[in-house]
Amino acid sequence: MSPAAPPTPSPASPAPRLLDWRVRFGVLALIWGFSFVFIKVGTEGFAPFQVTFGRLLFGTAVLAVALVVKRDRLPRGARVWGHLTVAAFLLNALPFSLFAYAELTIPSTLAGICNATTPLWGMLLSLVALSEDRPTRVRAAGLGIGFVGVLTVLGAWQGFSGVDVTGTALALLASFSYAVGWIYVRRTLSGTGASNLSLAGSQVGLATLQLAIVTPLFTSLPTSVDVLPLLAVIALGALGTGYAMLLQYGVVAEVGPTTAAMVTYFIPVIATAAGVALLDEQLTWNTPVGALIVLTGAALTQSRRKPHPHPVAGNTATTAVPRATPNATSSVRPTPDGATAFAARTAATPPTPVVGTTDGTPCRA
């Protein structure tokens, strides 16, 4: 079941709708940008696994309410639930936990920039896992430029002095997990027939169950609960993992996945500004410069090859012939916090966008 598209406004009132999606777009960027600050503050009062569990729990609560209000059905079929379980681990449980552990030793600004490397990892993995998604020279150049940006952020010429290698590696591994997860989702969860909200709520719920099992094994209940870390975890889950997911779905439904994916490029900027302003994190010149290089490389990796016209037999005119692809191949447009937007296309059917959220949750637009 696909959610209904937003009502089309009358020709006399296009401006309110345009403003509306832009406002939601801005709120979305702010929520995801501040998520790294929320993680940092949350780890000051709770263990990383507890921060992740709380994040998923409050996110699930928001999505569950949305499912009830919309009277949506959960996905059906053991195979779909099996794939959702794997997706929940790769796109939620694992990367959320890795970022929480990473921010024990690295600033939230660096975590936000590491998160922006997700499209670079996705591009690298597509060379191996997605034979139909071969890169152009521009995209290959973007991959190289992006990783030069990472080295710039880390200050490679200084021997990475002042940078915690373990924490940075965990943050980069979290972004890599997002990339692996969306490739897995692309291969397994396209065409399930379930709505985006249903898939999102089910996946986040499964991730919550995974953390509910793991968290008691590695942590103990805190002896006291500080208000600020608790509020940070609630905001991280209810806003960053729940409400933001609903916001992104609405933006994608209204303006399409390509425009919605542009929010990716605002996240590191907001995360950096929030970390410096609210947490007094230090910022050297190479951090913003490196972040700009990373985002430039990431943008280049998302460029698409234009279809070449092929001559039609018996006619001097040329016609652009779509390239046949097996079943549902797709172009991938990563979005923030590992989230991805999949513009699935087939040779015989019109595009069916499948989008992910900041949490990497797959949704069908």
CSV table of N, CA, C and O in Angstrom, one decimal, residues 114-201:
chain,number,residue,atom,x,y,z
A,114,CYS,N,32.2,12.9,9.6
A,114,CYS,CA,32.4,11.5,9.3
A,114,CYS,C,31.1,10.9,8.7
A,114,CYS,O,31.1,10.1,7.8
A,115,ASN,N,29.9,11.3,9.2
A,115,ASN,CA,28.7,10.9,8.7
A,115,ASN,C,28.5,11.2,7.3
A,115,ASN,O,27.8,10.5,6.5
A,116,ALA,N,29.0,12.4,6.9
A,116,ALA,CA,28.9,12.8,5.5
A,116,ALA,C,29.7,12.0,4.5
A,116,ALA,O,29.5,12.2,3.3
A,117,THR,N,30.5,11.0,5.0
A,117,THR,CA,31.2,10.2,4.0
A,117,THR,C,30.4,9.0,3.5
A,117,THR,O,30.8,8.2,2.7
A,118,THR,N,29.1,8.9,4.0
A,118,THR,CA,28.3,7.7,3.6
A,118,THR,C,28.2,7.6,2.1
A,118,THR,O,28.3,6.5,1.6
A,119,PRO,N,27.9,8.7,1.3
A,119,PRO,CA,27.9,8.5,-0.1
A,119,PRO,C,29.2,8.1,-0.7
A,119,PRO,O,29.2,7.4,-1.8
A,120,LEU,N,30.3,8.4,-0.1
A,120,LEU,CA,31.6,8.0,-0.6
A,120,LEU,C,31.7,6.5,-0.5
A,120,LEU,O,32.2,5.8,-1.4
A,121,TRP,N,31.4,6.0,0.7
A,121,TRP,CA,31.4,4.5,0.9
A,121,TRP,C,30.4,3.8,0.0
A,121,TRP,O,30.7,2.8,-0.6
A,122,GLY,N,29.3,4.4,-0.2
A,122,GLY,CA,28.3,3.8,-1.1
A,122,GLY,C,28.8,3.7,-2.5
A,122,GLY,O,28.6,2.7,-3.2
A,123,MET,N,29.5,4.8,-3.0
A,123,MET,CA,30.1,4.8,-4.3
A,123,MET,C,31.2,3.7,-4.4
A,123,MET,O,31.2,3.0,-5.4
A,124,LEU,N,32.0,3.6,-3.4
A,124,LEU,CA,33.0,2.6,-3.4
A,124,LEU,C,32.4,1.2,-3.4
A,124,LEU,O,32.9,0.3,-4.2
A,125,LEU,N,31.4,0.9,-2.6
A,125,LEU,CA,30.8,-0.4,-2.6
A,125,LEU,C,30.0,-0.7,-3.9
A,125,LEU,O,29.9,-1.9,-4.3
A,126,SER,N,29.5,0.3,-4.5
A,126,SER,CA,28.8,0.1,-5.8
A,126,SER,C,29.6,-0.5,-6.9
A,126,SER,O,29.2,-1.2,-7.8
A,127,LEU,N,30.9,-0.2,-6.8
A,127,LEU,CA,31.9,-0.7,-7.8
A,127,LEU,C,31.9,-2.3,-7.7
A,127,LEU,O,32.2,-2.9,-8.7
A,128,VAL,N,31.7,-2.8,-6.5
A,128,VAL,CA,31.7,-4.2,-6.3
A,128,VAL,C,30.4,-4.9,-6.3
A,128,VAL,O,30.2,-5.9,-6.9
A,129,ALA,N,29.4,-4.2,-5.6
A,129,ALA,CA,28.1,-4.9,-5.4
A,129,ALA,C,27.1,-4.6,-6.4
A,129,ALA,O,26.1,-5.3,-6.6
A,130,LEU,N,27.2,-3.5,-7.2
A,130,LEU,CA,26.2,-3.1,-8.1
A,130,LEU,C,26.8,-2.9,-9.5
A,130,LEU,O,27.2,-1.8,-9.9
A,131,SER,N,26.8,-4.0,-10.2
A,131,SER,CA,27.4,-4.0,-11.5
A,131,SER,C,26.7,-3.0,-12.5
A,131,SER,O,27.4,-2.5,-13.5
A,132,GLU,N,25.4,-2.7,-12.3
A,132,GLU,CA,24.7,-1.9,-13.3
A,132,GLU,C,25.0,-0.4,-13.0
A,132,GLU,O,24.5,0.5,-13.7
A,133,ASP,N,25.7,-0.1,-11.9
A,133,ASP,CA,25.8,1.3,-11.4
A,133,ASP,C,27.3,1.7,-11.6
A,133,ASP,O,27.9,2.1,-10.6
A,134,ARG,N,27.9,1.5,-12.7
A,134,ARG,CA,29.3,1.8,-13.0
A,134,ARG,C,29.5,3.3,-13.0
A,134,ARG,O,28.7,4.0,-13.5
A,135,PRO,N,30.6,3.7,-12.4
A,135,PRO,CA,30.8,5.2,-12.3
A,135,PRO,C,31.3,5.8,-13.5
A,135,PRO,O,32.0,5.2,-14.4
A,136,THR,N,31.0,7.1,-13.7
A,136,THR,CA,31.6,7.9,-14.7
A,136,THR,C,32.9,8.5,-14.2
A,136,THR,O,33.2,8.3,-13.0
A,137,ARG,N,33.6,9.2,-15.0
A,137,ARG,CA,34.9,9.8,-14.6
A,137,ARG,C,34.6,10.8,-13.5
A,137,ARG,O,35.4,11.0,-12.6
A,138,VAL,N,33.6,11.6,-13.6
A,138,VAL,CA,33.2,12.6,-12.6
A,138,VAL,C,33.0,12.0,-11.3
A,138,VAL,O,33.4,12.4,-10.3
A,139,ARG,N,32.2,10.9,-11.3
A,139,ARG,CA,31.9,10.2,-10.0
A,139,ARG,C,33.1,9.6,-9.4
A,139,ARG,O,33.3,9.6,-8.2
A,140,ALA,N,34.0,9.0,-10.2
A,140,ALA,CA,35.3,8.5,-9.7
A,140,ALA,C,36.1,9.6,-9.1
A,140,ALA,O,36.8,9.4,-8.1
A,141,ALA,N,36.2,10.7,-9.8
A,141,ALA,CA,36.9,11.9,-9.3
A,141,ALA,C,36.3,12.3,-7.9
A,141,ALA,O,37.1,12.7,-7.0
A,142,GLY,N,35.0,12.3,-7.9
A,142,GLY,CA,34.3,12.7,-6.6
A,142,GLY,C,34.7,11.8,-5.4
A,142,GLY,O,34.9,12.3,-4.3
A,143,LEU,N,34.9,10.5,-5.7
A,143,LEU,CA,35.3,9.6,-4.7
A,143,LEU,C,36.7,9.9,-4.2
A,143,LEU,O,36.9,10.0,-2.9
A,144,GLY,N,37.6,10.2,-5.1
A,144,GLY,CA,39.0,10.5,-4.7
A,144,GLY,C,39.0,11.9,-3.9
A,144,GLY,O,39.6,12.0,-2.9
A,145,ILE,N,38.2,12.9,-4.4
A,145,ILE,CA,38.2,14.2,-3.8
A,145,ILE,C,37.6,14.0,-2.4
A,145,ILE,O,38.1,14.6,-1.4
A,146,GLY,N,36.6,13.2,-2.2
A,146,GLY,CA,35.9,13.0,-0.9
A,146,GLY,C,36.9,12.5,0.1
A,146,GLY,O,36.9,13.0,1.3
A,147,PHE,N,37.7,11.5,-0.2
A,147,PHE,CA,38.6,10.9,0.8
A,147,PHE,C,39.8,11.8,1.0
A,147,PHE,O,40.3,11.8,2.1
A,148,VAL,N,40.1,12.7,0.1
A,148,VAL,CA,41.1,13.7,0.3
A,148,VAL,C,40.6,14.7,1.4
A,148,VAL,O,41.3,15.1,2.3
A,149,GLY,N,39.3,15.0,1.3
A,149,GLY,CA,38.6,15.8,2.3
A,149,GLY,C,38.7,15.2,3.7
A,149,GLY,O,38.9,15.9,4.7
A,150,VAL,N,38.5,13.9,3.8
A,150,VAL,CA,38.5,13.2,5.1
A,150,VAL,C,39.9,13.3,5.7
A,150,VAL,O,40.1,13.6,6.9
A,151,LEU,N,41.0,13.1,4.8
A,151,LEU,CA,42.3,13.3,5.3
A,151,LEU,C,42.6,14.7,5.8
A,151,LEU,O,43.4,14.9,6.7
A,152,THR,N,42.0,15.7,5.1
A,152,THR,CA,42.2,17.1,5.5
A,152,THR,C,41.5,17.3,6.8
A,152,THR,O,42.1,18.0,7.7
A,153,VAL,N,40.3,16.8,7.0
A,153,VAL,CA,39.6,17.0,8.3
A,153,VAL,C,40.5,16.4,9.5
A,153,VAL,O,40.6,17.0,10.5
A,154,LEU,N,41.1,15.3,9.2
A,154,LEU,CA,41.9,14.6,10.2
A,154,LEU,C,43.3,15.1,10.4
A,154,LEU,O,44.0,14.7,11.3
A,155,GLY,N,43.7,16.0,9.5
A,155,GLY,CA,45.0,16.6,9.6
A,155,GLY,C,46.1,15.6,9.4
A,155,GLY,O,47.0,15.4,10.2
A,156,ALA,N,46.0,14.9,8.2
A,156,ALA,CA,46.9,13.8,8.0
A,156,ALA,C,48.4,14.2,7.9
A,156,ALA,O,49.3,13.5,8.3
A,157,TRP,N,48.6,15.4,7.4
A,157,TRP,CA,50.0,15.9,7.3
A,157,TRP,C,50.7,16.2,8.7
A,157,TRP,O,51.9,16.3,8.8
A,158,GLN,N,49.8,16.2,9.7
A,158,GLN,CA,50.4,16.3,11.1
A,158,GLN,C,50.5,15.0,11.8
A,158,GLN,O,50.7,15.0,13.0
A,159,GLY,N,50.2,13.9,11.1
A,159,GLY,CA,50.3,12.6,11.7
A,159,GLY,C,49.0,12.3,12.5
A,159,GLY,O,49.1,11.6,13.5
A,160,PHE,N,47.9,13.0,12.2
A,160,PHE,CA,46.6,12.8,12.9
A,160,PHE,C,46.7,13.2,14.3
A,160,PHE,O,46.0,12.7,15.2
A,161,SER,N,47.6,14.1,14.6
A,161,SER,CA,47.8,14.6,16.0
A,161,SER,C,46.6,15.3,16.5
A,161,SER,O,46.0,16.1,15.8
A,162,GLY,N,46.2,15.0,17.7
A,162,GLY,CA,45.0,15.6,18.3
A,162,GLY,C,43.7,14.9,18.0
A,162,GLY,O,42.6,15.4,18.4
A,163,VAL,N,43.7,13.9,17.2
A,163,VAL,CA,42.5,13.2,16.7
A,163,VAL,C,42.6,11.8,17.3
A,163,VAL,O,43.6,11.1,17.2
A,164,ASP,N,41.5,11.4,18.0
A,164,ASP,CA,41.4,10.0,18.5
A,164,ASP,C,41.1,9.1,17.4
A,164,ASP,O,40.0,9.1,16.8
A,165,VAL,N,42.1,8.2,17.1
A,165,VAL,CA,42.0,7.3,16.0
A,165,VAL,C,40.8,6.3,16.2
A,165,VAL,O,40.1,6.1,15.2
A,166,THR,N,40.7,5.8,17.3
A,166,THR,CA,39.6,4.8,17.6
A,166,THR,C,38.3,5.4,17.4
A,166,THR,O,37.4,4.8,16.7
A,167,GLY,N,38.0,6.5,18.0
A,167,GLY,CA,36.7,7.2,17.9
A,167,GLY,C,36.4,7.5,16.5
A,167,GLY,O,35.3,7.4,16.0
A,168,THR,N,37.4,8.1,15.8
A,168,THR,CA,37.2,8.4,14.4
A,168,THR,C,36.9,7.2,13.5
A,168,THR,O,36.0,7.2,12.6
A,169,ALA,N,37.6,6.1,13.8
A,169,ALA,CA,37.4,4.9,13.0
A,169,ALA,C,36.0,4.4,13.3
A,169,ALA,O,35.3,3.9,12.3
A,170,LEU,N,35.5,4.5,14.5
A,170,LEU,CA,34.1,4.0,14.8
A,170,LEU,C,33.1,4.8,14.1
A,170,LEU,O,32.1,4.3,13.5
A,171,ALA,N,33.3,6.2,14.0
A,171,ALA,CA,32.4,7.0,13.3
A,171,ALA,C,32.4,6.7,11.8
A,171,ALA,O,31.3,6.7,11.1
A,172,LEU,N,33.5,6.5,11.2
A,172,LEU,CA,33.6,6.1,9.8
A,172,LEU,C,33.0,4.8,9.5
A,172,LEU,O,32.4,4.5,8.5
A,173,LEU,N,33.2,3.8,10.5
A,173,LEU,CA,32.6,2.5,10.4
A,173,LEU,C,31.1,2.6,10.4
A,173,LEU,O,30.4,1.9,9.7
A,174,ALA,N,30.5,3.5,11.2
A,174,ALA,CA,29.1,3.7,11.3
A,174,ALA,C,28.6,4.2,9.9
A,174,ALA,O,27.6,3.7,9.4
A,175,SER,N,29.3,5.1,9.3
A,175,SER,CA,28.9,5.6,8.0
A,175,SER,C,29.0,4.5,6.9
A,175,SER,O,28.2,4.4,6.0
A,176,PHE,N,30.0,3.6,7.1
A,176,PHE,CA,30.2,2.5,6.2
A,176,PHE,C,29.0,1.5,6.3
A,176,PHE,O,28.5,1.0,5.4
A,177,SER,N,28.6,1.3,7.6
A,177,SER,CA,27.4,0.4,7.8
A,177,SER,C,26.2,1.0,7.2
A,177,SER,O,25.4,0.2,6.6
A,178,TYR,N,26.0,2.3,7.2
A,178,TYR,CA,24.8,2.9,6.5
A,178,TYR,C,24.9,2.5,5.0
A,178,TYR,O,23.9,2.1,4.4
A,179,ALA,N,26.1,2.6,4.4
A,179,ALA,CA,26.2,2.4,3.0
A,179,ALA,C,25.9,0.9,2.6
A,179,ALA,O,25.2,0.6,1.7
A,180,VAL,N,26.5,0.0,3.5
A,180,VAL,CA,26.2,-1.4,3.3
A,180,VAL,C,24.7,-1.7,3.4
A,180,VAL,O,24.1,-2.4,2.7
A,181,GLY,N,24.1,-1.0,4.4
A,181,GLY,CA,22.6,-1.2,4.7
A,181,GLY,C,21.8,-0.8,3.5
A,181,GLY,O,20.8,-1.5,3.2
A,182,TRP,N,22.0,0.4,2.9
A,182,TRP,CA,21.1,0.8,1.9
A,182,TRP,C,21.3,0.0,0.6
A,182,TRP,O,20.4,-0.2,-0.2
A,183,ILE,N,22.5,-0.6,0.4
A,183,ILE,CA,22.7,-1.5,-0.7
A,183,ILE,C,21.9,-2.8,-0.5
A,183,ILE,O,21.2,-3.3,-1.4
A,184,TYR,N,21.9,-3.2,0.8
A,184,TYR,CA,21.1,-4.4,1.1
A,184,TYR,C,19.6,-4.2,0.9
A,184,TYR,O,18.9,-5.0,0.4
A,185,VAL,N,19.2,-3.0,1.4
A,185,VAL,CA,17.7,-2.6,1.3
A,185,VAL,C,17.4,-2.6,-0.2
A,185,VAL,O,16.3,-3.0,-0.6
A,186,ARG,N,18.2,-2.0,-1.0
A,186,ARG,CA,18.0,-1.8,-2.4
A,186,ARG,C,17.8,-3.2,-3.1
A,186,ARG,O,17.0,-3.3,-4.0
A,187,ARG,N,18.5,-4.2,-2.6
A,187,ARG,CA,18.5,-5.5,-3.2
A,187,ARG,C,17.3,-6.3,-2.7
A,187,ARG,O,16.9,-7.3,-3.4
A,188,THR,N,16.8,-6.0,-1.5
A,188,THR,CA,15.9,-7.0,-0.9
A,188,THR,C,14.5,-6.4,-0.6
A,188,THR,O,13.5,-7.2,-0.5
A,189,LEU,N,14.4,-5.1,-0.3
A,189,LEU,CA,13.1,-4.6,0.1
A,189,LEU,C,12.3,-3.7,-0.9
A,189,LEU,O,11.3,-3.1,-0.5
A,190,SER,N,12.8,-3.6,-2.1
A,190,SER,CA,12.1,-2.9,-3.1
A,190,SER,C,10.9,-3.8,-3.6
A,190,SER,O,11.1,-4.9,-3.8
A,191,GLY,N,9.8,-3.1,-3.8
A,191,GLY,CA,8.6,-3.9,-4.3
A,191,GLY,C,8.0,-4.8,-3.3
A,191,GLY,O,7.3,-5.8,-3.7
A,192,THR,N,8.0,-4.5,-2.0
A,192,THR,CA,7.4,-5.3,-1.0
A,192,THR,C,5.9,-5.1,-0.9
A,192,THR,O,5.1,-5.9,-0.4
A,193,GLY,N,5.4,-3.9,-1.4
A,193,GLY,CA,4.0,-3.6,-1.4
A,193,GLY,C,3.6,-2.9,-0.1
A,193,GLY,O,2.5,-2.4,0.1
A,194,ALA,N,4.5,-2.8,0.9
A,194,ALA,CA,4.2,-2.1,2.2
A,194,ALA,C,4.5,-0.6,2.0
A,194,ALA,O,5.3,-0.2,1.2
A,195,SER,N,3.8,0.2,2.8
A,195,SER,CA,4.0,1.6,2.7
A,195,SER,C,5.3,2.0,3.4
A,195,SER,O,5.9,1.2,4.1
A,196,ASN,N,5.8,3.2,3.1
A,196,ASN,CA,7.0,3.7,3.7
A,196,ASN,C,6.9,3.8,5.2
A,196,ASN,O,7.9,3.4,5.9
A,197,LEU,N,5.8,4.2,5.7
A,197,LEU,CA,5.6,4.3,7.2
A,197,LEU,C,5.6,3.0,7.8
A,197,LEU,O,6.2,2.8,8.9
A,198,SER,N,5.0,2.0,7.2
A,198,SER,CA,5.0,0.7,7.7
A,198,SER,C,6.4,0.1,7.8
A,198,SER,O,6.8,-0.5,8.8
A,199,LEU,N,7.1,0.2,6.7
A,199,LEU,CA,8.5,-0.3,6.7
A,199,LEU,C,9.4,0.4,7.7
A,199,LEU,O,10.2,-0.2,8.4
A,200,ALA,N,9.2,1.7,7.8
A,200,ALA,CA,10.1,2.5,8.7
A,200,ALA,C,9.8,2.1,10.2
A,200,ALA,O,10.7,1.9,10.9
A,201,GLY,N,8.5,2.1,10.5
A,201,GLY,CA,8.1,1.8,11.9
A,201,GLY,C,8.5,0.3,12.3
A,201,GLY,O,9.0,0.1,13.4
